Short mmCIF file of C-alpha atoms in Angstrom, two decimals:
data_model
loop_
_atom_site.label_atom_id
_atom_site.label_comp_id
_atom_site.label_asym_id
_atom_site.label_seq_id
_atom_site.Cartn_x
_atom_site.Cartn_y
_atom_site.Cartn_z
CA VAL A 1 2.38 24.28 9.18
CA TYR A 2 2.28 28.05 8.71
CA TRP A 3 1.15 28.77 12.28
CA THR A 4 3.96 26.56 13.58
CA ALA A 5 6.50 28.39 11.42
CA ALA A 6 5.12 31.72 12.64
CA GLY A 7 5.49 30.51 16.23
CA GLU A 8 9.08 29.45 15.59
CA ARG A 9 9.90 32.87 14.12
CA ALA A 10 8.27 34.59 17.10
CA VAL A 11 10.34 32.48 19.54
CA ARG A 12 13.54 33.48 17.76
CA ARG A 13 12.57 37.13 18.33
CA ALA A 14 11.70 36.40 21.99
CA ALA A 15 8.09 37.34 21.20
CA ASN A 16 6.82 34.50 23.35
CA THR A 17 3.26 35.77 23.86
CA GLU A 18 2.89 35.95 20.09
CA ALA A 19 4.54 32.52 19.72
CA ILE A 20 2.05 30.99 22.16
CA ARG A 21 -0.87 32.35 20.13
CA HIS A 22 0.61 30.92 16.92
CA PHE A 23 1.35 27.51 18.44
CA ARG A 24 -2.16 27.31 19.92
CA ARG A 25 -3.66 28.14 16.53
CA ALA A 26 -1.56 25.39 15.00
CA LEU A 27 -2.84 22.94 17.63
CA THR A 28 -6.44 24.03 17.02
CA LEU A 29 -6.08 23.45 13.28
CA LEU A 30 -4.46 20.11 13.96
CA ASP A 31 -7.56 19.09 15.93
CA VAL A 32 -9.83 19.68 12.93
CA GLU A 33 -7.55 18.08 10.35
CA PRO A 34 -8.50 14.69 8.99
CA ASP A 35 -6.62 11.89 10.65
CA ALA A 36 -3.13 12.55 9.31
CA SER A 37 -0.48 9.88 9.61
CA ASP A 38 2.00 12.32 11.13
CA ARG A 39 -0.47 14.04 13.47
CA ALA A 40 1.26 12.89 16.68
CA THR A 41 4.68 13.92 15.37
CA THR A 42 3.37 17.35 14.39
CA GLU A 43 1.59 17.83 17.72
CA LEU A 44 4.73 16.83 19.63
CA LYS A 45 6.83 19.28 17.59
CA ILE A 46 4.43 22.09 18.46
CA LEU A 47 4.14 21.19 22.15
CA VAL A 48 7.89 21.05 22.79
CA GLN A 49 8.15 24.59 21.43
CA LEU A 50 5.03 25.81 23.22
CA GLY A 51 6.33 24.66 26.62
CA PRO A 52 9.39 26.95 26.81
CA ALA A 53 7.42 29.91 25.43
CA MET A 54 4.84 29.39 28.17
CA MET A 55 7.54 29.05 30.82
CA SER A 56 8.91 32.44 29.81
CA THR A 57 5.54 34.19 29.99
CA GLN A 58 3.61 32.31 32.68
CA GLY A 59 6.46 31.03 34.83
CA TRP A 60 8.14 27.65 35.05
CA THR A 61 5.57 26.31 37.51
CA ALA A 62 2.34 27.28 35.78
CA PRO A 63 -0.12 24.34 35.72
CA GLU A 64 -0.59 24.76 31.96
CA VAL A 65 3.15 24.17 31.48
CA GLU A 66 2.85 20.80 33.19
CA ARG A 67 -0.16 19.88 31.03
CA VAL A 68 1.74 20.75 27.85
CA TYR A 69 4.77 18.67 28.83
CA ASP A 70 2.66 15.77 30.12
CA ARG A 71 0.88 15.62 26.76
CA ALA A 72 4.21 15.88 24.93
CA LEU A 73 5.62 13.02 27.01
CA GLN A 74 2.54 10.91 26.31
CA LEU A 75 3.00 11.46 22.58
CA ALA A 76 6.75 10.85 22.75
CA ARG A 77 6.30 7.52 24.54
CA ALA A 78 4.30 6.32 21.52
CA MET A 79 7.03 7.33 19.04
CA ASP A 80 9.63 5.00 17.56
CA SER A 81 12.63 6.98 18.80
CA SER A 82 13.46 7.47 22.44
CA ALA A 83 15.07 10.76 21.38
CA ASP A 84 11.55 12.19 21.24
CA LEU A 85 11.39 11.84 25.03
CA VAL A 86 14.20 14.32 25.67
CA ALA A 87 12.42 17.68 25.34
CA PRO A 88 9.35 16.66 27.38
CA LEU A 89 11.55 15.11 30.09
CA ILE A 90 13.68 18.24 30.37
CA GLY A 91 10.55 20.41 30.49
CA LEU A 92 9.01 18.27 33.22
CA TRP A 93 12.29 18.20 35.15
CA LEU A 94 12.40 22.03 35.09
CA PHE A 95 8.75 22.22 36.13
CA HIS A 96 9.04 19.79 39.05
CA ASN A 97 12.46 20.95 40.21
CA THR A 98 11.30 24.56 40.34
CA ARG A 99 8.20 23.55 42.29
CA GLY A 100 10.33 21.65 44.79
CA GLU A 101 8.82 18.32 43.69
CA PHE A 102 12.19 16.61 43.82
CA ALA A 103 10.99 13.00 43.63
CA LYS A 104 9.26 13.75 40.33
CA ALA A 105 12.26 15.77 39.12
CA ARG A 106 14.50 12.76 39.87
CA GLU A 107 12.18 10.49 37.85
CA SER A 108 12.72 12.73 34.82
CA ILE A 109 16.48 12.76 35.43
CA ARG A 110 16.64 8.95 35.66
CA GLU A 111 14.75 8.65 32.39
CA LEU A 112 17.02 11.23 30.73
CA PHE A 113 20.05 9.14 31.69
CA ARG A 114 18.33 6.00 30.41
CA VAL A 115 17.64 7.66 27.05
CA ALA A 116 21.19 9.07 26.83
CA HIS A 117 22.68 5.63 27.47
CA THR A 118 20.24 3.88 25.13
CA LEU A 119 21.12 6.27 22.32
CA ASN A 120 24.79 6.33 23.33
CA ASP A 121 24.63 10.11 22.92
CA PRO A 122 27.32 12.10 24.75
CA ASN A 123 25.51 15.39 24.05
CA LEU A 124 22.39 14.12 25.73
CA LEU A 125 24.47 12.62 28.54
CA LEU A 126 25.92 16.10 29.12
CA GLN A 127 22.41 17.51 29.36
CA ALA A 128 21.36 14.72 31.75
CA HIS A 129 24.28 15.64 34.04
CA HIS A 130 23.29 19.29 33.73
CA ALA A 131 19.80 18.39 34.95
CA ALA A 132 21.15 16.03 37.61
CA TRP A 133 23.22 18.45 39.66
CA PRO A 134 20.68 21.11 40.79
CA THR A 135 18.16 18.65 42.22
CA PRO A 136 20.50 16.92 44.71
CA MET A 137 22.09 20.28 45.53
CA LEU A 138 18.69 21.69 46.49
CA CYS A 139 18.08 18.58 48.58
CA GLY A 140 21.39 19.03 50.44
CA ASP A 141 23.16 16.11 48.75
CA PHE A 142 26.21 18.12 47.74
CA ALA A 143 28.40 15.09 47.03
CA ASP A 144 25.97 13.78 44.40
CA ALA A 145 25.55 17.27 42.92
CA TYR A 146 29.33 17.69 42.72
CA LYS A 147 29.70 14.29 41.02
CA HIS A 148 27.32 15.39 38.25
CA VAL A 149 29.05 18.76 37.89
CA GLU A 150 32.42 17.00 37.47
CA GLN A 151 31.05 14.48 34.98
CA GLY A 152 29.27 17.19 33.01
CA LEU A 153 32.40 19.35 32.88
CA ALA A 154 34.41 16.36 31.65
CA LEU A 155 32.01 16.06 28.70
CA TYR A 156 31.61 19.78 28.03
CA ASP A 157 33.33 21.45 25.10
CA GLU A 158 32.57 25.16 24.76
CA ARG A 159 32.55 25.20 20.97
CA GLN A 160 30.77 21.92 20.44
CA HIS A 161 28.09 22.55 23.06
CA ARG A 162 27.52 26.27 22.55
CA HIS A 163 24.04 25.59 21.12
CA HIS A 164 22.94 23.83 24.32
CA ALA A 165 22.34 27.20 25.95
CA PHE A 166 19.58 27.89 23.42
CA HIS A 167 18.34 24.39 22.79
CA TYR A 168 17.91 23.36 26.42
#
């Protein structure tokens, strides 16, 4: 718990190298803990914070970034709430989109939309549209990209969604 909190504080200061060390220590301690009932939830919480810190220091396409988000997605799929899928899906979308792996990026986008509709969450739907416009644009499908830009802008409220810039 303390290493995770230290990692969170380091992220807030943009000390991402330090945050990575703290999150990795938290994961190491988690591995030696007795079988805790909330182990998967704790690991997922750490991984979804480790991923962005690693992206900022190692680059969005580093193989370790994909491993972190793949593990987070595996854990999230076993959780009760589909909301747990959001952070790993966004991380994997960023990873694959940046690598030019557009088919895999589109898989993440489709699942983000599915989760947003399942949860009936307009904030998540906004984020799904935000993820859905760059991929078709980079593939030359400007009409589809424009559709997602328009739909995202229709949902966007500057005050209400200000935190999205930091959260996503």
